[in-house]
Amino acid sequence: MDRIIEKKRWTPGRIAAIAGIVLLVILILWVFAFRDNRSRLYVEYNQLSIAAVEKSRFQEFIPVDGIVFPRNTVYIDAVQGGIVEEIFVEDGAILKQGDPILRLSNANMELSYMDQETRMYDAINNLANTRISLEQLKYVRQKEITQLNYEIDKLKTDFSRKEQFYRDKLISEKEYEDARRDYQYSLKQMEIALNLRRLDSISGVSQGKQISLSMERMNNNLALLKRNMDNMTIKSPVDGKLSAFLVEIGQTKSSGEHLGQIDMMDGIKLRANIDERYISRVFTGQEASCDLGNKTYELEISKIYTNVTGGTFQVDLLFTDEEPVEVKRGQTIQLKVKFSGASDALILRRGGFFQETGGNWIYVLDPSEEYAVKRNIRIGRQNTSHYEVLEGLEAGEKVIVSSYDNFNSREKLIFRK
């Protein structure tokens, strides 16, 4: 008798099929949901520059080249034009104030000087003669008054005697009247002489002042002429070292032409060119520093030249304390112009990555150091050696700071060691 055989529900084939489907679903989920689908690139670990993010002191500054100049320089120009006749010193000579440097000759100027000098001496002699005449006139008036006093005294005595004789009827009325008339006439003469002396005195004082002023002007003009002639010999205006002195005998120098300069020995300064982008951040008194001979020297900006030429402007810097000794005029020294004081900050070593990312992102190493991934960051201030990290990194993390030119902005870098 036949028996009904029940068909098994979970056959090995069915179980295998279901297991395969489940595995396929899991695989699909892993591929699309859990697998790291970021673009990746295999790179050689040994060819990368790795730096750690640090918590340290940071100071913003820019490097510039400063050229050594004397602190104070006095320029030498030809006051009068002429031909170089004699040179007394050479370029680089150490001079004292008043030391002769060179002599110029100018025949036309010398002839003009002699002509003017002669005319001025004639004018001075005429003024001196006029002053003598005024003095003589004063004594003439005094002599006249003295003579009149003598005549008045005689006529007064004669008139008094005749007046008494007339009262006594000893002389005629005519003789008495003649004596009185002579006496009164002499008194009028005296009054006129005194008035003339007073007028002469007032006029003499005024003329004397004018003569003195005129003679003073003449003497000043003579002194000016003499100084102009003395200016044909160029002398050192201050103590210092002669430089930029390139003059040869026989050369013609025009009035006002530059001949050289005296570098005063009272110290040095540095002159530096700074990019025009920083012109609004540079100010007088701003600090700077330089390293020379294993020693750091501090400086400050003393003067700013705001004219921009070739994309840069110039500043002068003075040493605030000690000046370096073994430096020469024209020597170039690298400076650090500081824009802030030192402060605690999260810093990262400078590297070529910045040119590719602009400081907006960076590759950060996994703690296992087997790969690195992109991460957005924000960079603030910078100097020649470090960037200031404002966001995106923590102290101790390691990042790739070398160039990213060959990475094509891949999301993940896998190291080959």
Coordinates of C-alpha atoms in Angstrom, one line a residue:
M1 CA 0.0 0.0 0.0
D2 CA 1.3 3.3 -1.0
R3 CA 2.4 5.9 1.8
I4 CA 2.4 9.6 1.3
I5 CA 5.8 11.1 1.9
E6 CA 5.8 14.7 3.3
K7 CA 8.1 17.1 1.5
K8 CA 10.7 18.7 3.7
R9 CA 10.4 22.5 4.0
W10 CA 14.1 23.4 4.8
T11 CA 16.0 21.5 2.3
P12 CA 19.7 21.9 2.1
G13 CA 19.4 23.7 -1.2
R14 CA 16.9 26.2 0.1
I15 CA 18.9 26.8 3.2
A16 CA 22.0 27.4 1.0
A17 CA 20.0 29.8 -1.3
I18 CA 18.7 31.8 1.6
A19 CA 22.1 32.0 3.2
G20 CA 23.5 33.2 -0.1
I21 CA 20.9 35.9 -0.4
V22 CA 21.6 37.1 3.2
L23 CA 25.3 37.2 2.6
L24 CA 24.7 39.2 -0.6
V25 CA 22.5 41.7 1.2
I26 CA 25.1 42.1 3.9
L27 CA 27.8 42.6 1.3
I28 CA 25.7 45.2 -0.4
L29 CA 25.0 47.0 2.9
W30 CA 28.7 47.0 3.7
V31 CA 29.7 48.3 0.4
F32 CA 27.1 51.1 0.4
A33 CA 26.8 51.9 4.0
F34 CA 29.8 50.8 6.1
R35 CA 32.7 50.6 3.7
D36 CA 35.1 53.6 3.5
N37 CA 34.3 54.9 0.0
R38 CA 36.5 58.0 0.3
S39 CA 38.9 58.5 -2.6
R40 CA 42.3 57.3 -1.6
L41 CA 45.9 57.3 -2.8
Y42 CA 48.8 55.1 -1.8
V43 CA 51.9 57.2 -1.0
E44 CA 55.4 56.5 0.3
Y45 CA 55.6 57.4 4.0
N46 CA 59.4 58.1 3.8
Q47 CA 58.8 60.8 1.2
L48 CA 56.5 62.9 3.4
S49 CA 57.3 65.6 5.9
I50 CA 55.4 65.0 9.1
A51 CA 55.0 67.6 11.9
A52 CA 53.3 67.6 15.2
V53 CA 50.9 70.3 16.4
E54 CA 52.3 72.0 19.4
K55 CA 51.2 74.3 22.2
S56 CA 54.0 76.9 22.4
R57 CA 54.9 80.6 22.4
F58 CA 54.1 82.3 19.1
Q59 CA 55.1 85.7 17.7
E60 CA 54.1 87.2 14.4
F61 CA 56.8 88.8 12.4
I62 CA 58.1 89.1 8.8
P63 CA 61.7 88.7 7.7
V64 CA 63.3 91.7 5.8
D65 CA 66.8 92.6 4.8
G66 CA 68.3 95.7 6.4
I67 CA 71.3 97.6 4.9
V68 CA 73.7 99.2 7.3
F69 CA 74.0 103.0 7.1
P70 CA 75.6 105.6 9.4
R71 CA 73.0 107.0 11.8
N72 CA 73.7 110.5 10.6
T73 CA 75.1 111.7 7.3
V74 CA 76.0 115.2 6.2
Y75 CA 76.1 115.8 2.4
I76 CA 78.8 118.0 0.8
D77 CA 77.8 120.2 -2.1
A78 CA 79.6 122.8 -4.2
V79 CA 78.4 126.2 -2.9
Q80 CA 80.1 127.9 -5.8
G81 CA 80.8 126.4 -9.2
G82 CA 84.4 126.1 -10.5
I83 CA 87.2 123.8 -11.7
V84 CA 88.7 121.3 -9.2
E85 CA 92.2 122.7 -8.7
E86 CA 93.5 120.7 -5.7
I87 CA 92.4 117.7 -3.7
F88 CA 93.6 117.4 -0.1
V89 CA 92.1 114.0 1.0
E90 CA 91.0 110.7 -0.5
D91 CA 87.7 108.8 -0.2
G92 CA 87.4 107.1 3.2
A93 CA 89.6 109.6 5.1
I94 CA 88.7 110.4 8.7
L95 CA 88.2 114.1 9.0
K96 CA 87.8 116.7 11.7
Q97 CA 85.4 119.7 11.4
G98 CA 87.1 122.3 9.3
D99 CA 89.6 120.0 7.5
P100 CA 90.0 121.1 3.8
I101 CA 88.8 118.5 1.3
L102 CA 89.3 120.2 -2.1
R103 CA 89.7 123.6 -3.7
L104 CA 87.9 125.0 -6.7
S105 CA 89.0 127.9 -8.9
N106 CA 86.7 130.4 -10.8
A107 CA 88.5 133.2 -12.6
N108 CA 85.3 135.2 -13.3
M109 CA 84.2 135.0 -9.7
E110 CA 87.6 136.2 -8.5
L111 CA 87.5 139.2 -10.8
S112 CA 84.0 140.0 -9.7
Y113 CA 85.1 139.7 -6.1
M114 CA 88.0 142.1 -6.5
D115 CA 85.7 144.6 -8.4
Q116 CA 83.0 144.5 -5.7
E117 CA 85.6 144.6 -2.9
T118 CA 87.1 147.8 -4.4
R119 CA 83.7 149.5 -4.8
M120 CA 82.7 148.6 -1.2
Y121 CA 86.0 149.9 0.2
D122 CA 85.5 153.2 -1.7
A123 CA 81.9 153.5 -0.3
I124 CA 83.2 152.7 3.3
N125 CA 85.9 155.4 2.9
N126 CA 83.3 157.9 1.8
L127 CA 81.1 157.1 4.7
A128 CA 84.1 157.4 7.1
N129 CA 84.9 160.8 5.6
T130 CA 81.3 161.9 6.0
R131 CA 81.5 160.9 9.7
I132 CA 84.7 162.8 10.1
S133 CA 83.1 165.9 8.5
L134 CA 80.2 165.6 11.0
E135 CA 82.7 165.5 13.9
Q136 CA 84.6 168.5 12.5
L137 CA 81.4 170.5 12.1
K138 CA 80.7 169.8 15.8
Y139 CA 84.0 171.3 16.8
V140 CA 83.5 174.3 14.4
R141 CA 80.3 175.1 16.2
Q142 CA 81.9 174.8 19.5
K143 CA 84.7 177.2 18.3
E144 CA 82.1 179.7 17.1
I145 CA 80.3 179.6 20.4
T146 CA 83.5 180.0 22.3
Q147 CA 84.4 183.0 20.2
L148 CA 81.0 184.5 20.7
N149 CA 81.2 184.0 24.4
Y150 CA 84.5 185.9 24.4
E151 CA 83.0 188.7 22.3
I152 CA 79.9 188.9 24.4
D153 CA 82.0 189.1 27.6
K154 CA 84.0 192.0 26.1
L155 CA 80.9 193.8 24.7
K156 CA 79.0 193.4 28.0
T157 CA 81.8 194.9 30.0
D158 CA 82.1 197.8 27.5
F159 CA 78.4 198.3 27.5
S160 CA 78.2 198.4 31.4
R161 CA 81.0 200.9 31.6
K162 CA 79.5 203.2 28.9
E163 CA 76.1 202.9 30.5
Q164 CA 77.6 204.3 33.8
F165 CA 79.5 207.0 31.8
Y166 CA 76.2 207.9 30.0
R167 CA 74.4 208.3 33.4
D168 CA 77.3 210.5 34.5
K169 CA 77.0 212.6 31.3
L170 CA 80.6 211.7 30.4
I171 CA 79.8 210.3 26.9
S172 CA 77.3 211.1 24.2
E173 CA 74.1 209.3 23.7
K174 CA 75.3 208.0 20.3
E175 CA 78.3 206.3 21.9
Y176 CA 76.1 204.7 24.5
E177 CA 73.6 203.5 21.8
D178 CA 76.4 202.0 19.7
A179 CA 77.7 200.0 22.7
R180 CA 74.2 198.7 23.5
R181 CA 73.6 197.8 19.9
D182 CA 76.9 195.8 19.6
Y183 CA 76.1 194.0 22.9
Q184 CA 72.5 193.0 21.8
Y185 CA 73.8 191.9 18.4
S186 CA 76.3 189.6 20.0
L187 CA 73.5 188.1 22.1
K188 CA 71.5 187.4 18.9
Q189 CA 74.5 185.9 17.3
M190 CA 74.9 183.6 20.3
E191 CA 71.2 182.5 20.1
I192 CA 71.6 181.7 16.4
A193 CA 74.8 179.8 17.1
L194 CA 73.2 177.7 19.8
N195 CA 70.2 176.9 17.6
L196 CA 72.6 175.8 14.8
R197 CA 74.5 173.6 17.2
R198 CA 71.3 172.0 18.4
L199 CA 70.2 171.3 14.8
D200 CA 73.6 170.0 13.9
S201 CA 73.5 167.7 16.9
I202 CA 70.1 166.3 15.9
S203 CA 71.1 165.9 12.3
G204 CA 74.5 164.5 13.3
V205 CA 72.9 161.8 15.5
S206 CA 70.6 160.7 12.6
Q207 CA 73.3 160.8 10.0
G208 CA 75.7 159.0 12.4
K209 CA 73.2 156.1 12.8
Q210 CA 72.7 155.9 9.0
I211 CA 76.4 155.9 8.5
S212 CA 76.9 153.2 11.1
L213 CA 74.2 151.0 9.5
S214 CA 75.6 151.6 6.0
M215 CA 79.1 150.8 7.1
E216 CA 77.8 147.7 8.9
R217 CA 76.0 146.5 5.8
M218 CA 79.1 147.2 3.7
N219 CA 81.3 145.2 6.2
N220 CA 78.7 142.4 6.1
N221 CA 78.8 142.4 2.3
L222 CA 82.5 142.2 2.4
A223 CA 82.3 139.3 4.8
L224 CA 79.8 137.6 2.6
L225 CA 82.1 138.1 -0.4
K226 CA 85.0 136.7 1.6
R227 CA 82.9 133.7 2.6
N228 CA 82.0 133.1 -1.0
M229 CA 85.6 133.1 -1.9
D230 CA 86.4 130.9 1.1
N231 CA 83.7 128.5 -0.1
M232 CA 85.9 127.7 -3.1
T233 CA 87.8 125.6 -0.6
I234 CA 85.4 122.9 0.5
K235 CA 85.9 121.9 4.2
S236 CA 84.4 119.2 6.4
P237 CA 81.3 120.5 8.2
V238 CA 81.5 117.9 10.9
D239 CA 83.8 115.1 12.3
G240 CA 83.4 111.9 10.4
K241 CA 84.4 109.6 7.6
L242 CA 84.4 110.9 4.0
S243 CA 82.6 108.6 1.6
A244 CA 81.1 108.7 -2.0
F245 CA 83.9 111.1 -2.9
L246 CA 84.7 110.6 -6.6
V247 CA 86.4 113.8 -7.7
E248 CA 89.3 114.3 -10.1
I249 CA 91.5 117.4 -10.7
G250 CA 90.3 119.4 -13.6
Q251 CA 86.7 118.5 -13.3
T252 CA 84.1 121.3 -13.6
K253 CA 81.6 121.4 -10.7
S254 CA 78.4 123.4 -10.9
S255 CA 76.9 125.3 -8.0
G256 CA 74.9 122.9 -5.8
E257 CA 76.5 119.8 -7.3
H258 CA 76.9 116.8 -4.9
L259 CA 80.6 116.1 -4.1
G260 CA 80.4 113.5 -1.4
Q261 CA 79.2 113.0 2.2
I262 CA 80.5 112.8 5.7
D263 CA 79.4 109.7 7.7
M264 CA 79.3 110.7 11.3
M265 CA 80.8 108.2 13.7
D266 CA 77.9 108.4 16.3
G267 CA 76.3 105.1 15.4
I268 CA 74.6 103.1 12.7
K269 CA 71.1 102.5 11.5
L270 CA 69.5 99.9 9.2
R271 CA 67.3 100.7 6.2
A272 CA 64.9 98.0 5.1
N273 CA 62.4 97.5 2.3
I274 CA 59.0 96.2 3.4
D275 CA 56.2 94.9 1.2
E276 CA 53.5 97.5 0.7
R277 CA 50.9 95.1 2.1
Y278 CA 52.2 95.8 5.6
I279 CA 52.2 99.6 5.3
S280 CA 49.1 100.0 7.5
R281 CA 50.6 97.8 10.2
V282 CA 54.0 99.5 10.4
F283 CA 54.5 102.3 12.9
T284 CA 57.3 104.4 14.5
G285 CA 58.7 102.6 17.5
Q286 CA 57.7 99.1 16.3
E287 CA 60.1 96.5 17.5
A288 CA 62.4 94.3 15.5
S289 CA 65.4 92.1 16.1
C290 CA 68.4 90.6 14.3
D291 CA 70.9 87.8 15.1
L292 CA 74.6 88.4 14.7
G293 CA 77.4 86.3 16.0
N294 CA 75.2 84.1 18.2
K295 CA 73.7 87.2 19.8
T296 CA 70.3 88.9 19.4
Y297 CA 70.1 92.7 19.0
E298 CA 66.9 94.6 19.5
L299 CA 65.9 97.5 17.2
E300 CA 62.9 99.8 16.7
I301 CA 61.6 101.6 13.7
S302 CA 62.6 105.3 13.9
K303 CA 61.4 106.6 10.5
I304 CA 58.9 105.5 7.8
Y305 CA 59.2 106.6 4.2
T306 CA 55.7 106.3 2.9
N307 CA 56.5 106.5 -0.8
V308 CA 55.9 103.1 -2.4
T309 CA 58.4 102.1 -5.1
G310 CA 58.3 98.8 -6.8
G311 CA 55.8 97.4 -4.4
T312 CA 57.8 98.2 -1.3
F313 CA 58.4 101.1 1.1
Q314 CA 61.4 101.9 3.3
V315 CA 61.9 102.2 7.0
D316 CA 64.9 103.2 9.2
L317 CA 65.6 101.2 12.3
L318 CA 67.9 102.1 15.3
F319 CA 69.4 99.7 17.8
T320 CA 67.7 100.3 21.1
D321 CA 70.5 99.1 23.3
E322 CA 73.9 97.8 22.2
E323 CA 75.0 98.1 18.6
P324 CA 77.0 95.3 16.8
V325 CA 80.6 96.3 16.4
E326 CA 81.8 94.2 13.4
V327 CA 79.5 95.5 10.7
K328 CA 80.3 97.7 7.8
R329 CA 78.4 100.3 5.8
G330 CA 76.4 98.7 3.0
Q331 CA 76.3 95.3 4.8
T332 CA 73.0 93.4 4.6
I333 CA 71.5 92.0 7.8
Q334 CA 68.3 89.9 8.0
L335 CA 65.8 91.4 10.4
K336 CA 62.5 90.3 12.0
V337 CA 60.0 93.0 12.1
K338 CA 57.5 92.1 14.9
F339 CA 53.8 92.6 14.6
S340 CA 52.8 91.2 18.0
G341 CA 54.3 90.1 21.3
A342 CA 55.0 86.5 22.2
S343 CA 51.9 84.6 23.4
D344 CA 50.7 81.0 24.0
A345 CA 49.2 79.5 20.9
L346 CA 48.6 76.2 19.0
I347 CA 51.3 76.2 16.3
L348 CA 52.2 74.2 13.2
R349 CA 55.5 74.1 11.3
R350 CA 55.4 75.8 8.0
G351 CA 55.4 73.7 4.9
G352 CA 54.6 73.4 1.2
F353 CA 51.0 72.2 1.9
F354 CA 49.9 75.8 2.3
Q355 CA 50.3 76.6 -1.4
E356 CA 47.8 73.9 -2.3
T357 CA 45.3 74.3 0.5
G358 CA 45.6 78.0 1.4
G359 CA 45.5 76.9 5.0
N360 CA 41.9 75.7 4.8
W361 CA 42.5 72.0 5.2
I362 CA 45.3 69.5 5.9
Y363 CA 46.0 65.7 6.0
V364 CA 45.9 64.5 9.6
L365 CA 47.6 61.2 10.5
D366 CA 45.6 58.4 12.2
P367 CA 47.1 57.5 15.6
S368 CA 48.2 54.2 14.0
E369 CA 50.1 56.3 11.5
E370 CA 49.0 53.9 8.7
Y371 CA 47.0 56.5 6.8
A372 CA 46.0 60.2 6.8
V373 CA 42.7 61.9 6.1
K374 CA 41.7 65.4 5.1
R375 CA 40.4 67.7 7.7
N376 CA 39.2 71.3 7.5
I377 CA 41.2 73.8 9.7
R378 CA 41.6 77.5 10.1
I379 CA 45.0 79.2 10.3
G380 CA 45.6 82.7 11.7
R381 CA 48.8 84.5 12.1
Q382 CA 52.1 83.3 10.7
N383 CA 55.8 83.9 10.7
T384 CA 58.8 82.4 8.9
S385 CA 58.7 79.1 10.8
H386 CA 55.2 78.5 12.1
Y387 CA 51.5 79.0 11.5
E388 CA 49.0 79.8 14.3
V389 CA 46.2 77.2 14.3
L390 CA 42.8 78.6 15.3
E391 CA 40.5 75.6 14.6
G392 CA 40.5 72.0 13.5
L393 CA 43.6 70.6 15.2
E394 CA 44.7 69.6 18.7
A395 CA 48.1 69.6 20.4
G396 CA 49.9 66.3 19.7
E397 CA 48.2 65.5 16.4
K398 CA 50.5 64.8 13.5
V399 CA 49.9 66.2 10.1
I400 CA 51.6 66.2 6.6
V401 CA 53.2 69.5 6.0
S402 CA 55.1 68.7 2.7
S403 CA 53.7 69.7 -0.7
Y404 CA 50.3 68.2 -1.8
D405 CA 50.9 68.7 -5.6
N406 CA 50.7 65.0 -6.4
F407 CA 47.8 64.1 -4.2
N408 CA 45.0 65.6 -6.3
S409 CA 43.0 66.5 -3.2
R410 CA 42.3 62.8 -2.4
E411 CA 40.3 62.3 0.8
K412 CA 42.6 59.6 2.3
L413 CA 46.3 58.8 1.9
I414 CA 47.4 55.2 2.7
F415 CA 51.1 54.9 3.6
R416 CA 53.5 52.4 2.2
K417 CA 56.3 51.8 4.6

